[in-house]
Amino acid sequence: MTTKRQSALDTASELIHGPRNADYGPPKLNFQRIAHRWTQILKVDVEPWQVCLMMADLKIARMCEGYTEDGPIDIIGYAALMAELAPDD
């Protein structure tokens, strides 16, 4: 039996490796583009992994109005991409 948590993990993985990849291009390139634009607007350096952090925070802020089924799935996806894009120390 699949648990809700496993289903959320599986769905997020399917999205970031499938439709989202096809819609927006490779995550590294897509988040680099966003980081570049936000850097221009904010006049501070924004890194691609920080874009993931802020997008997850956006989802959390939206969920303050109420639970949505896609909220946790999107947050999981952003967290996974953040781990991939974080600098190696």
PDB file of C-alpha atoms in Angstrom, residues 10-81:
ATOM      1  CA  ASP A  10       6.649  10.024  -6.285  1.00  0.00           C
ATOM      2  CA  THR A  11       4.453  12.709  -7.848  1.00  0.00           C
ATOM      3  CA  ALA A  12       7.028  15.459  -7.204  1.00  0.00           C
ATOM      4  CA  SER A  13       9.759  13.290  -8.708  1.00  0.00           C
ATOM      5  CA  GLU A  14       7.669  12.527 -11.771  1.00  0.00           C
ATOM      6  CA  LEU A  15       6.932  16.244 -12.289  1.00  0.00           C
ATOM      7  CA  ILE A  16      10.495  17.521 -11.959  1.00  0.00           C
ATOM      8  CA  HIS A  17      11.848  14.746 -14.178  1.00  0.00           C
ATOM      9  CA  GLY A  18       9.058  14.896 -16.747  1.00  0.00           C
ATOM     10  CA  PRO A  19       6.522  17.617 -17.545  1.00  0.00           C
ATOM     11  CA  ARG A  20       8.307  20.461 -15.724  1.00  0.00           C
ATOM     12  CA  ASN A  21      11.560  19.537 -17.450  1.00  0.00           C
ATOM     13  CA  ALA A  22       9.798  19.558 -20.816  1.00  0.00           C
ATOM     14  CA  ASP A  23       7.902  22.803 -20.087  1.00  0.00           C
ATOM     15  CA  TYR A  24      10.755  24.876 -18.653  1.00  0.00           C
ATOM     16  CA  GLY A  25      13.954  23.190 -19.821  1.00  0.00           C
ATOM     17  CA  PRO A  26      16.741  21.743 -17.706  1.00  0.00           C
ATOM     18  CA  PRO A  27      16.360  22.883 -14.071  1.00  0.00           C
ATOM     19  CA  LYS A  28      19.909  24.229 -13.806  1.00  0.00           C
ATOM     20  CA  LEU A  29      19.457  26.481 -16.834  1.00  0.00           C
ATOM     21  CA  ASN A  30      15.935  27.536 -15.877  1.00  0.00           C
ATOM     22  CA  PHE A  31      16.872  28.503 -12.328  1.00  0.00           C
ATOM     23  CA  GLN A  32      20.017  30.264 -13.552  1.00  0.00           C
ATOM     24  CA  ARG A  33      17.816  32.380 -15.834  1.00  0.00           C
ATOM     25  CA  ILE A  34      15.476  33.243 -12.976  1.00  0.00           C
ATOM     26  CA  ALA A  35      18.390  34.015 -10.635  1.00  0.00           C
ATOM     27  CA  HIS A  36      19.915  36.321 -13.249  1.00  0.00           C
ATOM     28  CA  ARG A  37      16.666  38.243 -13.693  1.00  0.00           C
ATOM     29  CA  TRP A  38      16.045  38.528  -9.942  1.00  0.00           C
ATOM     30  CA  THR A  39      19.639  39.725  -9.486  1.00  0.00           C
ATOM     31  CA  GLN A  40      18.968  42.500 -11.998  1.00  0.00           C
ATOM     32  CA  ILE A  41      15.725  43.522 -10.316  1.00  0.00           C
ATOM     33  CA  LEU A  42      16.843  43.263  -6.682  1.00  0.00           C
ATOM     34  CA  LYS A  43      20.411  44.519  -7.206  1.00  0.00           C
ATOM     35  CA  VAL A  44      21.729  41.675  -5.035  1.00  0.00           C
ATOM     36  CA  ASP A  45      23.273  38.408  -6.144  1.00  0.00           C
ATOM     37  CA  VAL A  46      20.685  35.635  -6.268  1.00  0.00           C
ATOM     38  CA  GLU A  47      21.883  32.057  -6.721  1.00  0.00           C
ATOM     39  CA  PRO A  48      19.842  29.353  -8.475  1.00  0.00           C
ATOM     40  CA  TRP A  49      19.426  27.340  -5.251  1.00  0.00           C
ATOM     41  CA  GLN A  50      17.985  30.473  -3.603  1.00  0.00           C
ATOM     42  CA  VAL A  51      15.381  30.686  -6.348  1.00  0.00           C
ATOM     43  CA  CYS A  52      14.211  27.214  -5.291  1.00  0.00           C
ATOM     44  CA  LEU A  53      14.089  28.359  -1.662  1.00  0.00           C
ATOM     45  CA  MET A  54      12.022  31.424  -2.531  1.00  0.00           C
ATOM     46  CA  MET A  55       9.665  29.461  -4.788  1.00  0.00           C
ATOM     47  CA  ALA A  56       9.052  26.971  -1.968  1.00  0.00           C
ATOM     48  CA  ASP A  57       8.404  29.919   0.350  1.00  0.00           C
ATOM     49  CA  LEU A  58       5.912  31.310  -2.174  1.00  0.00           C
ATOM     50  CA  LYS A  59       4.015  28.021  -2.061  1.00  0.00           C
ATOM     51  CA  ILE A  60       4.037  28.111   1.755  1.00  0.00           C
ATOM     52  CA  ALA A  61       2.728  31.693   1.785  1.00  0.00           C
ATOM     53  CA  ARG A  62      -0.078  30.739  -0.590  1.00  0.00           C
ATOM     54  CA  MET A  63      -1.034  27.802   1.594  1.00  0.00           C
ATOM     55  CA  CYS A  64      -1.690  30.192   4.481  1.00  0.00           C
ATOM     56  CA  GLU A  65      -5.067  30.694   2.756  1.00  0.00           C
ATOM     57  CA  GLY A  66      -5.738  26.985   2.933  1.00  0.00           C
ATOM     58  CA  TYR A  67      -4.373  23.568   2.080  1.00  0.00           C
ATOM     59  CA  THR A  68      -4.001  22.641  -1.566  1.00  0.00           C
ATOM     60  CA  GLU A  69      -3.075  19.187  -2.762  1.00  0.00           C
ATOM     61  CA  ASP A  70      -0.338  20.457  -5.072  1.00  0.00           C
ATOM     62  CA  GLY A  71       1.286  22.630  -2.379  1.00  0.00           C
ATOM     63  CA  PRO A  72       3.361  19.954  -0.638  1.00  0.00           C
ATOM     64  CA  ILE A  73       4.181  18.309  -3.962  1.00  0.00           C
ATOM     65  CA  ASP A  74       5.573  21.551  -5.370  1.00  0.00           C
ATOM     66  CA  ILE A  75       7.502  22.232  -2.135  1.00  0.00           C
ATOM     67  CA  ILE A  76       9.061  18.761  -2.322  1.00  0.00           C
ATOM     68  CA  GLY A  77      10.023  19.389  -5.944  1.00  0.00           C
ATOM     69  CA  TYR A  78      11.639  22.742  -5.130  1.00  0.00           C
ATOM     70  CA  ALA A  79      13.507  21.184  -2.184  1.00  0.00           C
ATOM     71  CA  ALA A  80      14.867  18.395  -4.390  1.00  0.00           C
ATOM     72  CA  LEU A  81      15.976  20.885  -7.030  1.00  0.00           C
TER      73      LEU A  81
END
